[in-house]
mmCIF file of C-alpha atoms in Angstrom:
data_model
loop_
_atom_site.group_PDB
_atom_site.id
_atom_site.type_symbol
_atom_site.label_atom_id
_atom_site.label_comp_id
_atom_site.label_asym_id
_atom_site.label_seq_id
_atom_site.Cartn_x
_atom_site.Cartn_y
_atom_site.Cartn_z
ATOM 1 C CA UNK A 1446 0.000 0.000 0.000
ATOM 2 C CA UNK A 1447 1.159 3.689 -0.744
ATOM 3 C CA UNK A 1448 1.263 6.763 1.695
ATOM 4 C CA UNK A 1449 1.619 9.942 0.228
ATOM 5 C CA UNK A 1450 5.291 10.743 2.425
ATOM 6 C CA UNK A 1451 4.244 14.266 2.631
ATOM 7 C CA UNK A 1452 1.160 13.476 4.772
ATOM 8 C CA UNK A 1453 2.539 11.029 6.680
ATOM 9 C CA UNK A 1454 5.383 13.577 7.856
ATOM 10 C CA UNK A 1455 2.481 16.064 8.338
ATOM 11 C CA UNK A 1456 1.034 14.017 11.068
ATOM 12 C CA UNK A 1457 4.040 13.554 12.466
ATOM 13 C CA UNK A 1458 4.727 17.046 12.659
ATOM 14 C CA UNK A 1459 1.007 17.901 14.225
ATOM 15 C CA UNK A 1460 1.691 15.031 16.431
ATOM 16 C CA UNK A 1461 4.440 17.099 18.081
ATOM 17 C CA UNK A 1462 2.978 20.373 17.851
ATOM 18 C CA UNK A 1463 -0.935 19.522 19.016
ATOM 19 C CA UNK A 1464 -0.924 16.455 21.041
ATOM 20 C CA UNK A 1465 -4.344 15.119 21.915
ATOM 21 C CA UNK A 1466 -6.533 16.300 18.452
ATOM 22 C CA UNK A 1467 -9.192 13.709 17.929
ATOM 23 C CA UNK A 1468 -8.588 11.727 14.528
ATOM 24 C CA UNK A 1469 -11.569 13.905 12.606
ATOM 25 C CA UNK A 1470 -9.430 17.075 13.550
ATOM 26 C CA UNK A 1471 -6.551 15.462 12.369
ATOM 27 C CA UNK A 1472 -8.119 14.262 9.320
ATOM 28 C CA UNK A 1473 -9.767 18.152 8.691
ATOM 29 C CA UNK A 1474 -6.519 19.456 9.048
ATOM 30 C CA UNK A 1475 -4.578 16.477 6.437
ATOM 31 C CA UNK A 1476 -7.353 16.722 3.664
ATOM 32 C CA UNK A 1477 -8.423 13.375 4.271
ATOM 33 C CA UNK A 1478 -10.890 10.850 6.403
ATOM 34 C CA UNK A 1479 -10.041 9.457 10.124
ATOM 35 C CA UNK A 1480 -9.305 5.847 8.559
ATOM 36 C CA UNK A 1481 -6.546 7.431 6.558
ATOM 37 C CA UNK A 1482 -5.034 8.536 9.473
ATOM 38 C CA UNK A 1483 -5.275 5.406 11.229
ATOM 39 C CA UNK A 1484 -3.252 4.351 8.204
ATOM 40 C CA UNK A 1485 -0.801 7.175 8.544
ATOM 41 C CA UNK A 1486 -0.601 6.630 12.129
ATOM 42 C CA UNK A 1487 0.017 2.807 11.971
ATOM 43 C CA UNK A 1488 2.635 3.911 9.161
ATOM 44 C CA UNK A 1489 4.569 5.873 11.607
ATOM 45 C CA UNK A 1490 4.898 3.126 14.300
ATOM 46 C CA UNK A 1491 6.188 0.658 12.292
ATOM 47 C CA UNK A 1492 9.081 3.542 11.639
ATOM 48 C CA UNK A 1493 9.495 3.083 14.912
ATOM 49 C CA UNK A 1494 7.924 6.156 16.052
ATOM 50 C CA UNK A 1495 5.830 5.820 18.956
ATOM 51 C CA UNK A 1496 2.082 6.860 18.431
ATOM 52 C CA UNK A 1497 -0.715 6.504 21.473
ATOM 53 C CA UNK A 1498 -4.351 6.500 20.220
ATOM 54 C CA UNK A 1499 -7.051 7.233 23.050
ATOM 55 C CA UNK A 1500 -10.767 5.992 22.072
ATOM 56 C CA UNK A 1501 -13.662 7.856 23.005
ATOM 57 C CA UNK A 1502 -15.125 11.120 23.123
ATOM 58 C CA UNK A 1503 -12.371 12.493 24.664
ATOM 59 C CA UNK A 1504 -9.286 10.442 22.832
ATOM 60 C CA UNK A 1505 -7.114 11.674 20.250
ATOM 61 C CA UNK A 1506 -3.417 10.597 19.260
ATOM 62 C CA UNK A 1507 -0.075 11.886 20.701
ATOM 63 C CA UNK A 1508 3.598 10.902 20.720
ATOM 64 C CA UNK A 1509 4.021 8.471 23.815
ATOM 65 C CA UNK A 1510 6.897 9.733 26.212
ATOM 66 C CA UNK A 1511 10.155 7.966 26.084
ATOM 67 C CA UNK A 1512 13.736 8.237 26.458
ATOM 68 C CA UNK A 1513 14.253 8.963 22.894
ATOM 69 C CA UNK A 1514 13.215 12.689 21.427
ATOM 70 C CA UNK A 1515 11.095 11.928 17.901
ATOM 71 C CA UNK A 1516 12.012 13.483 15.134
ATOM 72 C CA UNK A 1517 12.160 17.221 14.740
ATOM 73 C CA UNK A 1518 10.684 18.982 11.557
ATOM 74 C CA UNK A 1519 11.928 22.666 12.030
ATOM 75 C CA UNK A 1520 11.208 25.536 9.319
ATOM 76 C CA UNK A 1521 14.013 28.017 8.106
ATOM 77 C CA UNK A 1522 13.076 30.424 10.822
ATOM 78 C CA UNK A 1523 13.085 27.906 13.586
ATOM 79 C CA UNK A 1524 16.462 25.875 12.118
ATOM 80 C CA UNK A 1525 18.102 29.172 12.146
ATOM 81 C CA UNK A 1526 17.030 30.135 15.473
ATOM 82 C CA UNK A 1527 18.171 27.417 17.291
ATOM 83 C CA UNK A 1528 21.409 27.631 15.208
ATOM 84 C CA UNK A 1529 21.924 30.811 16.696
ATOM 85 C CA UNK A 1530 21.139 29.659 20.524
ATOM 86 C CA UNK A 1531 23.415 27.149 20.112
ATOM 87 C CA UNK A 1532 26.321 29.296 18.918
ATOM 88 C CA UNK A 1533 25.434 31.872 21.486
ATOM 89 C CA UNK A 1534 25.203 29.464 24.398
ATOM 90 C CA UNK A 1535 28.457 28.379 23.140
ATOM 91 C CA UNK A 1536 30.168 32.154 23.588
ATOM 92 C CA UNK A 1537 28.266 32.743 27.054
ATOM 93 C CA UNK A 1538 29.136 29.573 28.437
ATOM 94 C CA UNK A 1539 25.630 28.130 28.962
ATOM 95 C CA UNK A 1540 26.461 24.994 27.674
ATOM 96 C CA UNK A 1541 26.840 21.842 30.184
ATOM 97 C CA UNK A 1542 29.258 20.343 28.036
ATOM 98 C CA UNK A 1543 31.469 21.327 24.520
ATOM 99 C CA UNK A 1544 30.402 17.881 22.744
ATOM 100 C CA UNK A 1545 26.529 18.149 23.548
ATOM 101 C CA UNK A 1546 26.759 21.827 22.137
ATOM 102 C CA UNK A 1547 28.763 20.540 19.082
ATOM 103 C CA UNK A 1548 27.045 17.330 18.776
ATOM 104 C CA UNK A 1549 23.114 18.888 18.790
ATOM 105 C CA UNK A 1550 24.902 21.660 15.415
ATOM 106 C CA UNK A 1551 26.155 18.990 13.615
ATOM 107 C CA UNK A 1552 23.342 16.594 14.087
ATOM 108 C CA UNK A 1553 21.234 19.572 12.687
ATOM 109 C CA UNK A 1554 22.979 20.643 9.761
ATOM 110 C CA UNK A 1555 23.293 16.725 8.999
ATOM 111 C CA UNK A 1556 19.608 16.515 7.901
ATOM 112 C CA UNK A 1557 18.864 20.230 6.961
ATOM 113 C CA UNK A 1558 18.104 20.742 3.115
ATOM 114 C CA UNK A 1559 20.533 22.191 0.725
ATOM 115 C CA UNK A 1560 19.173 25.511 0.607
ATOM 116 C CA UNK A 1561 19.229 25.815 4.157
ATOM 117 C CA UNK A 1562 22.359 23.873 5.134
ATOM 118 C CA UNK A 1563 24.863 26.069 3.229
ATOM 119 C CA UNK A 1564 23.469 29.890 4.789
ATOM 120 C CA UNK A 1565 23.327 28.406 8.235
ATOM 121 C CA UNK A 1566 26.799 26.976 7.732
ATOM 122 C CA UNK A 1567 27.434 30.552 6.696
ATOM 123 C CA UNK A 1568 26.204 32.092 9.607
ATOM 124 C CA UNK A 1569 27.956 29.251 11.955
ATOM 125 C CA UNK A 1570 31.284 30.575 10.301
ATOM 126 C CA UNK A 1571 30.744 34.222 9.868
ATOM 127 C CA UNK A 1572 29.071 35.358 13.176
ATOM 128 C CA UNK A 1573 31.239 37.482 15.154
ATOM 129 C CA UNK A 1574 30.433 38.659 18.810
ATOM 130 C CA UNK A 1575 32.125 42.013 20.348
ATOM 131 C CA UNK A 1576 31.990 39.736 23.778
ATOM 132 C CA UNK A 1577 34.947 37.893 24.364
ATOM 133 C CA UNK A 1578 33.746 33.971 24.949
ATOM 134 C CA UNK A 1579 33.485 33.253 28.696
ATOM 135 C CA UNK A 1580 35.378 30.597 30.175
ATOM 136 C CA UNK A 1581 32.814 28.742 31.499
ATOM 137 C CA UNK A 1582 32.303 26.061 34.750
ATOM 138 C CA UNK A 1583 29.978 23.654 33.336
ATOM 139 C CA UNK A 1584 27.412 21.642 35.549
ATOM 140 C CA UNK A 1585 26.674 17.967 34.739
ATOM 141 C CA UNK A 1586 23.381 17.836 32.620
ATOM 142 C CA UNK A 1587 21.512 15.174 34.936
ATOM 143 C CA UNK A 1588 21.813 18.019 37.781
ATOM 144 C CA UNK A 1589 21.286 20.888 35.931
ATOM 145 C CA UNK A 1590 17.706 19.504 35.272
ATOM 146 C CA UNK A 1591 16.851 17.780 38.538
ATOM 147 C CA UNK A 1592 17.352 21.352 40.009
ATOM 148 C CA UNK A 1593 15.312 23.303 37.877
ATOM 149 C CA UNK A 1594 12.780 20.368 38.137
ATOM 150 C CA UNK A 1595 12.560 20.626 42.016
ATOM 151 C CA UNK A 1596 12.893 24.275 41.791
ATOM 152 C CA UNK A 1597 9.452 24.281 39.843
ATOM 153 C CA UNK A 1598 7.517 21.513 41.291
ATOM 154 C CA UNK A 1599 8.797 22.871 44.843
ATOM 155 C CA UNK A 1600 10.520 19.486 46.253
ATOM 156 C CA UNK A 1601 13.431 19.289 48.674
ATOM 157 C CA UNK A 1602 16.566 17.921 46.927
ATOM 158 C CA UNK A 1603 19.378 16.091 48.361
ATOM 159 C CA UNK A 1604 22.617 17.322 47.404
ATOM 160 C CA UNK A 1605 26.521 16.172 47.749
ATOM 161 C CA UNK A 1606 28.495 18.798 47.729
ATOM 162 C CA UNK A 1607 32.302 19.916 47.175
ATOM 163 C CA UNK A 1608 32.615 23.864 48.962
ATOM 164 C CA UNK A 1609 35.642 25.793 47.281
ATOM 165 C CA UNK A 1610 38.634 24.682 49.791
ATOM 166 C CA UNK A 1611 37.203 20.768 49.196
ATOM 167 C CA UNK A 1612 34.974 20.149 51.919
ATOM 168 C CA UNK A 1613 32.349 17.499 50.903
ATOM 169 C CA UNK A 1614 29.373 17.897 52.774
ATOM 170 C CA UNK A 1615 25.668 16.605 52.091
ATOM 171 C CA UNK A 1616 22.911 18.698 52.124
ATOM 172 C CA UNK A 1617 19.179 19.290 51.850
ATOM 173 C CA UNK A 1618 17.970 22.444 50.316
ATOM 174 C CA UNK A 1619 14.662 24.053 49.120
ATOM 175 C CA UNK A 1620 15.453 25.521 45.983
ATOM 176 C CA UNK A 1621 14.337 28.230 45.222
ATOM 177 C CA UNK A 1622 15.884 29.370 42.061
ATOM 178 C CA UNK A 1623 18.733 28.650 38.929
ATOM 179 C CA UNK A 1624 20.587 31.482 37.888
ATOM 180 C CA UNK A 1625 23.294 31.929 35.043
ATOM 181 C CA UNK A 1626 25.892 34.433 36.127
ATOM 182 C CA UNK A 1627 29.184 35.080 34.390
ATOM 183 C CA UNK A 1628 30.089 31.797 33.153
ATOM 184 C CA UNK A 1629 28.627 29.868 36.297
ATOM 185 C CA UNK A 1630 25.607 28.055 37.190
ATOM 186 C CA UNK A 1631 24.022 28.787 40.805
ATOM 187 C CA UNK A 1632 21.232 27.333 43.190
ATOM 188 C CA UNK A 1633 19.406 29.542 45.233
ATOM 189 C CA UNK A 1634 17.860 28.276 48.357
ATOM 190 C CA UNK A 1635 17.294 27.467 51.917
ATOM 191 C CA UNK A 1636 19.913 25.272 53.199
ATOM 192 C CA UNK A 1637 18.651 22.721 55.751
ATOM 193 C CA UNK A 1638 22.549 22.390 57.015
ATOM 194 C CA UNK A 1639 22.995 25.920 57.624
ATOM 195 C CA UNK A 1640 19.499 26.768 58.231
ATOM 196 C CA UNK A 1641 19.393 29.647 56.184
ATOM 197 C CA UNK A 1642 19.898 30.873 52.941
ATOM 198 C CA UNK A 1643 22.212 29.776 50.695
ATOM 199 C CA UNK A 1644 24.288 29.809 46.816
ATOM 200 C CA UNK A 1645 25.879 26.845 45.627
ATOM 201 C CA UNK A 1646 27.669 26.698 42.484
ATOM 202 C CA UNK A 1647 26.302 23.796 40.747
ATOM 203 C CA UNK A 1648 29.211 21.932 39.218
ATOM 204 C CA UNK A 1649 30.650 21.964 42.529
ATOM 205 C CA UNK A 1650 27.329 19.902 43.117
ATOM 206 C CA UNK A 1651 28.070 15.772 42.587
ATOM 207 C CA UNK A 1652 24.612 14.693 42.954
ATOM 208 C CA UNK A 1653 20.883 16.193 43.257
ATOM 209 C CA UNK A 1654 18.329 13.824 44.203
ATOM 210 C CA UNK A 1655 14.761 15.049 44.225
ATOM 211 C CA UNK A 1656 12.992 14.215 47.294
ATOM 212 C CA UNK A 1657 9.265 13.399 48.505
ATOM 213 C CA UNK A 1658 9.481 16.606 50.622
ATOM 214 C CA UNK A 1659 7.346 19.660 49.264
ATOM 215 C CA UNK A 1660 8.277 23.440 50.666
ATOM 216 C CA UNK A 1661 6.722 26.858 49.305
ATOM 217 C CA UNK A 1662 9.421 29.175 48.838
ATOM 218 C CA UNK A 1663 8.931 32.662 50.107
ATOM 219 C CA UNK A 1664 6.536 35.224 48.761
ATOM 220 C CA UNK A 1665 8.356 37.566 46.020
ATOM 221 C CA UNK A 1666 11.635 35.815 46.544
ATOM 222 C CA UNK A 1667 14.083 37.024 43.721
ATOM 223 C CA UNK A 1668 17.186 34.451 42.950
ATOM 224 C CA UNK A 1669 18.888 36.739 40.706
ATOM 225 C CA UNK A 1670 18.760 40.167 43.586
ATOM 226 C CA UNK A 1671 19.567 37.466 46.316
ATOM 227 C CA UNK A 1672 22.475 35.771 44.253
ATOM 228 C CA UNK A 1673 23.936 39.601 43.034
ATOM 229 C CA UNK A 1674 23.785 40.651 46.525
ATOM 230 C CA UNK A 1675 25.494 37.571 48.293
ATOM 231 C CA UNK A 1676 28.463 37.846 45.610
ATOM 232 C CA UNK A 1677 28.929 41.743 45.999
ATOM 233 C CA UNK A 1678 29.178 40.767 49.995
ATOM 234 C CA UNK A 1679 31.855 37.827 48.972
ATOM 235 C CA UNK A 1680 34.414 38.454 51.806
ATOM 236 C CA UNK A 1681 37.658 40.177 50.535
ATOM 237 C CA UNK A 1682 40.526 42.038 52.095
ATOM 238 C CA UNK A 1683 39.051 46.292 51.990
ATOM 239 C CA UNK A 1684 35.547 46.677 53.036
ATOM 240 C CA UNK A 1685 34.741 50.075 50.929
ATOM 241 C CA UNK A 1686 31.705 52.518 51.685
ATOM 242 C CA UNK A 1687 31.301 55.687 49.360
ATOM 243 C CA UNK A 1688 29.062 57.943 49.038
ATOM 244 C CA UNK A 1689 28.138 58.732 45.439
ATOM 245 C CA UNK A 1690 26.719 62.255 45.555
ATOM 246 C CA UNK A 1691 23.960 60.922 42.128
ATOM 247 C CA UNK A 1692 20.698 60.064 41.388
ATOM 248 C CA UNK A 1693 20.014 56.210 42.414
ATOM 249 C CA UNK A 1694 18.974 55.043 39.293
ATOM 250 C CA UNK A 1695 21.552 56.360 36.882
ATOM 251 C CA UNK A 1696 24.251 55.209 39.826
ATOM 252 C CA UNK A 1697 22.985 51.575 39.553
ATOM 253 C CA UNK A 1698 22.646 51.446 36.070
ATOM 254 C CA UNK A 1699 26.823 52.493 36.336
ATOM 255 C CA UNK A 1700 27.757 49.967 39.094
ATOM 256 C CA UNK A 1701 26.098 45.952 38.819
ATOM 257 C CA UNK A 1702 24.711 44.888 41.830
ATOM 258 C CA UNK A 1703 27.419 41.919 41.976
ATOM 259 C CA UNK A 1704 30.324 44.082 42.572
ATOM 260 C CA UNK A 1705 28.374 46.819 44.948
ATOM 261 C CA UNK A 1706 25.536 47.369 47.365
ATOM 262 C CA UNK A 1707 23.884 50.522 46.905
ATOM 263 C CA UNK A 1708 21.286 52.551 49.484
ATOM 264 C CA UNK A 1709 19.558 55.224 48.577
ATOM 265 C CA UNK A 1710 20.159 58.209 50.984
ATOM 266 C CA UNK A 1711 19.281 61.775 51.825
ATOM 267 C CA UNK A 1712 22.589 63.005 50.284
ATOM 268 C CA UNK A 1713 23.456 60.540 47.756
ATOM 269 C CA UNK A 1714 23.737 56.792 47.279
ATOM 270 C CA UNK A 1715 25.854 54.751 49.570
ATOM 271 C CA UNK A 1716 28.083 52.363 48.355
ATOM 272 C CA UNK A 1717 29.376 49.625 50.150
ATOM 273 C CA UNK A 1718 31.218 46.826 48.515
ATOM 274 C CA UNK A 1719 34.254 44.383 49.304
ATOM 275 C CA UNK A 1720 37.598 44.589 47.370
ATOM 276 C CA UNK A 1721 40.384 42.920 46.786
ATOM 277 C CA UNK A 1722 42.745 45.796 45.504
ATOM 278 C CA UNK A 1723 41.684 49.238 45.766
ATOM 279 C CA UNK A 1724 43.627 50.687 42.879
ATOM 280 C CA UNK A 1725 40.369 49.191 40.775
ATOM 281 C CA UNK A 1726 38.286 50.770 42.992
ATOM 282 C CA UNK A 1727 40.077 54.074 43.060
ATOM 283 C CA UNK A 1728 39.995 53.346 38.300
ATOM 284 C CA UNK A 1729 35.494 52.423 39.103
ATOM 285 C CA UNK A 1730 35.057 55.796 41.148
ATOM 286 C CA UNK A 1731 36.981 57.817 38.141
ATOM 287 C CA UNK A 1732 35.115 56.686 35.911
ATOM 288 C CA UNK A 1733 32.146 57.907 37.032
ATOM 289 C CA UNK A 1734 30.758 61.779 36.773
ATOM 290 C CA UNK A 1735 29.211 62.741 40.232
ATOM 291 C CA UNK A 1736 31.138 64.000 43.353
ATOM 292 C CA UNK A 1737 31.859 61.363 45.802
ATOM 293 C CA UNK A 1738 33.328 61.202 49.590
ATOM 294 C CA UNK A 1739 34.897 58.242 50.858
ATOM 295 C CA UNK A 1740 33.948 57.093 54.276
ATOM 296 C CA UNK A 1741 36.356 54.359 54.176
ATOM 297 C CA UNK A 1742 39.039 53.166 54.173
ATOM 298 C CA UNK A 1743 41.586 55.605 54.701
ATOM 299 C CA UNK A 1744 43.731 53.752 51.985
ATOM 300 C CA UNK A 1745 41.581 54.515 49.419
ATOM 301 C CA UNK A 1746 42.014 58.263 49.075
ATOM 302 C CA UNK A 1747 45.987 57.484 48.540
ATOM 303 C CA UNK A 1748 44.396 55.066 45.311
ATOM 304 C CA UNK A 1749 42.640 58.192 44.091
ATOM 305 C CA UNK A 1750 45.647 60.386 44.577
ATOM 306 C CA UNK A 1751 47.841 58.055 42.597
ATOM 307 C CA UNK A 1752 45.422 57.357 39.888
ATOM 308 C CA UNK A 1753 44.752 61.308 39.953
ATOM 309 C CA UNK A 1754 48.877 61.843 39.673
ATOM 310 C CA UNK A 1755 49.303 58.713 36.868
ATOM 311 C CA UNK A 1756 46.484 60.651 34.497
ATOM 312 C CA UNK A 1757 48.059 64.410 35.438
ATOM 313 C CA UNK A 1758 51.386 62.897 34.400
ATOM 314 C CA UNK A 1759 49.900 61.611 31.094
ATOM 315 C CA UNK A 1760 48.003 64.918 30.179
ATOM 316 C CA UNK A 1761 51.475 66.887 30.816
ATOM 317 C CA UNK A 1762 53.593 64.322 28.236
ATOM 318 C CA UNK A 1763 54.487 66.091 25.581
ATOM 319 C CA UNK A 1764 53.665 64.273 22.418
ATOM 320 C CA UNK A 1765 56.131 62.323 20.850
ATOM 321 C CA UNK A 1766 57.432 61.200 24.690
ATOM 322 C CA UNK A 1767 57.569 57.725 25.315
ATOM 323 C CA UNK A 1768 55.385 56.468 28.313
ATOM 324 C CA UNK A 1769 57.771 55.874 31.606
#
């Protein structure tokens, strides 16, 4: 018996894109009659393809879950968008790992057309970025997703953990929240260990195990503020406060909230922030166009001064002078 290859892969791709139509929609939307999809359907499982049919009023076919994805049928606008969230994932470092990244682009140019393979390809080898590509730490996949599963059905996860001077420790935590930051994966929760809140860099994490436990995280609760503010607090050698004599807004805009905590004040906008050399402090502060006055420390106002006397020195060179 024949079947018209065209409809057959039309079923297949309403299959994956409206799971659960009733064979007469499905047959409305073909140009055909429900036993012609019952051929088309039985056509596509013995591809090896798995289709579910559900009798009654309610029934309708769908792709049956299982551990292998089914085939994709993507049009030039979708082909070329994931294209591009691959390659950018790739410069960002969201990737878990370089060959899943690599392996997903080449598996997709593989069956692409012609017509589309060879201006994709283009793209792939012609796309420049003005970021440079971030050396990224990558998270094992299996965790990556357990997280953000737990995170959104709001279940307790059991985690082994490595802290940054190699103390293994298990945990429980509520999480609350994945964030991306900077080349690094984070979870955001409550910490059952420390009873409090906590930020974990996932591919310190060895394990996640989703438990039976459910929790409701806090009302409002932002992962991205909480995760910005706990690194800008990051314990380092100067603990800085300035006040920036400037408008609140425009002075966050100028200064992320991972490097400085900022509160809004009568006279200006306090900054308070942790450093580990003040020269790049004294280099931020410059670069900025409001009066400031620094509260502390002391050190810092000899930074300023010798930033102040390294650009006096450069505006007095006479032109042709080579730099000291």
């Amino acid at each position: 018996m024949s079947y018209p290859l065209t409809r057959v892969l039309a079923l297949l791709e309403l299959l994956q894109t409206h799971p659960g139509l009733t064979g007469a929609q499905l047959a409305d939307r073909l140009g055909t009659d429900v036993r012609t999809v019952r051929r088309y359907s039985a056509r596509l499982r013995e591809l090896g393809i798995p289709v579910e049919s559900v009798r009654g009023r309610f029934g309708g076919y769908r792709l049956a879950r299982g551990y292998r994805m089914p085939p994709l049928m993507l049009t030039n606008e979708e082909a070329l968008v994931v294209v591009l969230g691959l390659l950018a994932g790739e410069r960002l470092g969201m990737s878990t790992t370089a060959p899943a990244g690599a392996g997903a682009l080449a598996k997709i140019e593989r069956v692409l057309p012609d017509p589309l393979r060879a201006p994709l390809a283009a793209m792939r080898d012609t796309l420049s970025f003005t970021a440079a590509t971030v050396l990224a730490q990558t998270p094992e996949a299996g965790v990556l997703l357990t997280l953000a599963q737990a995170c959104h059905s709001g279940h307790t996860v059991a985690l082994r953990y490595r802290s940054w001077h190699q103390e293994h420790t298990e945990r429980e935590v509520d999480p609350y929240g994945v964030v991306f930051h900077s080349g690094c994966w984070y979870l955001v929760g409550h910490d059952h260990l420390r009873a409090g809140l906590r930020t974990f860099r996932i591919d310190r994490i060895a394990s996640a195990t989703t438990g039976a436990a459910a929790f409701t995280a806090p009302d409002d609760f932002d992962p991205v503020a909480h995760l910005t503010a706990s690194l800008a607090r990051t314990p380092a050698p100067w603990q800085v406060e300035v006040l920036i004599e400037g408008p609140m807004e425009d002075v966050a805009r100028r200064l992320p909230r991972t490097i400085a905590t900022l509160t809004d004040t009568p006279t200006g906008v306090l900054m308070r922030a942790q450093a580990a050399q003040l020269d790049s402090v004294a280099r931020l502060l410059a670069s900025l166009e409001w009066p400031f006055t620094v509260h502390r420390p002391t050190a810092l106002r000899q930074a300023l001064r010798d930033l102040a006397h390294q650009l006096t020195a450069a505006a007095d060179r006479p032109s042709g002078d080579p730099a000291p």
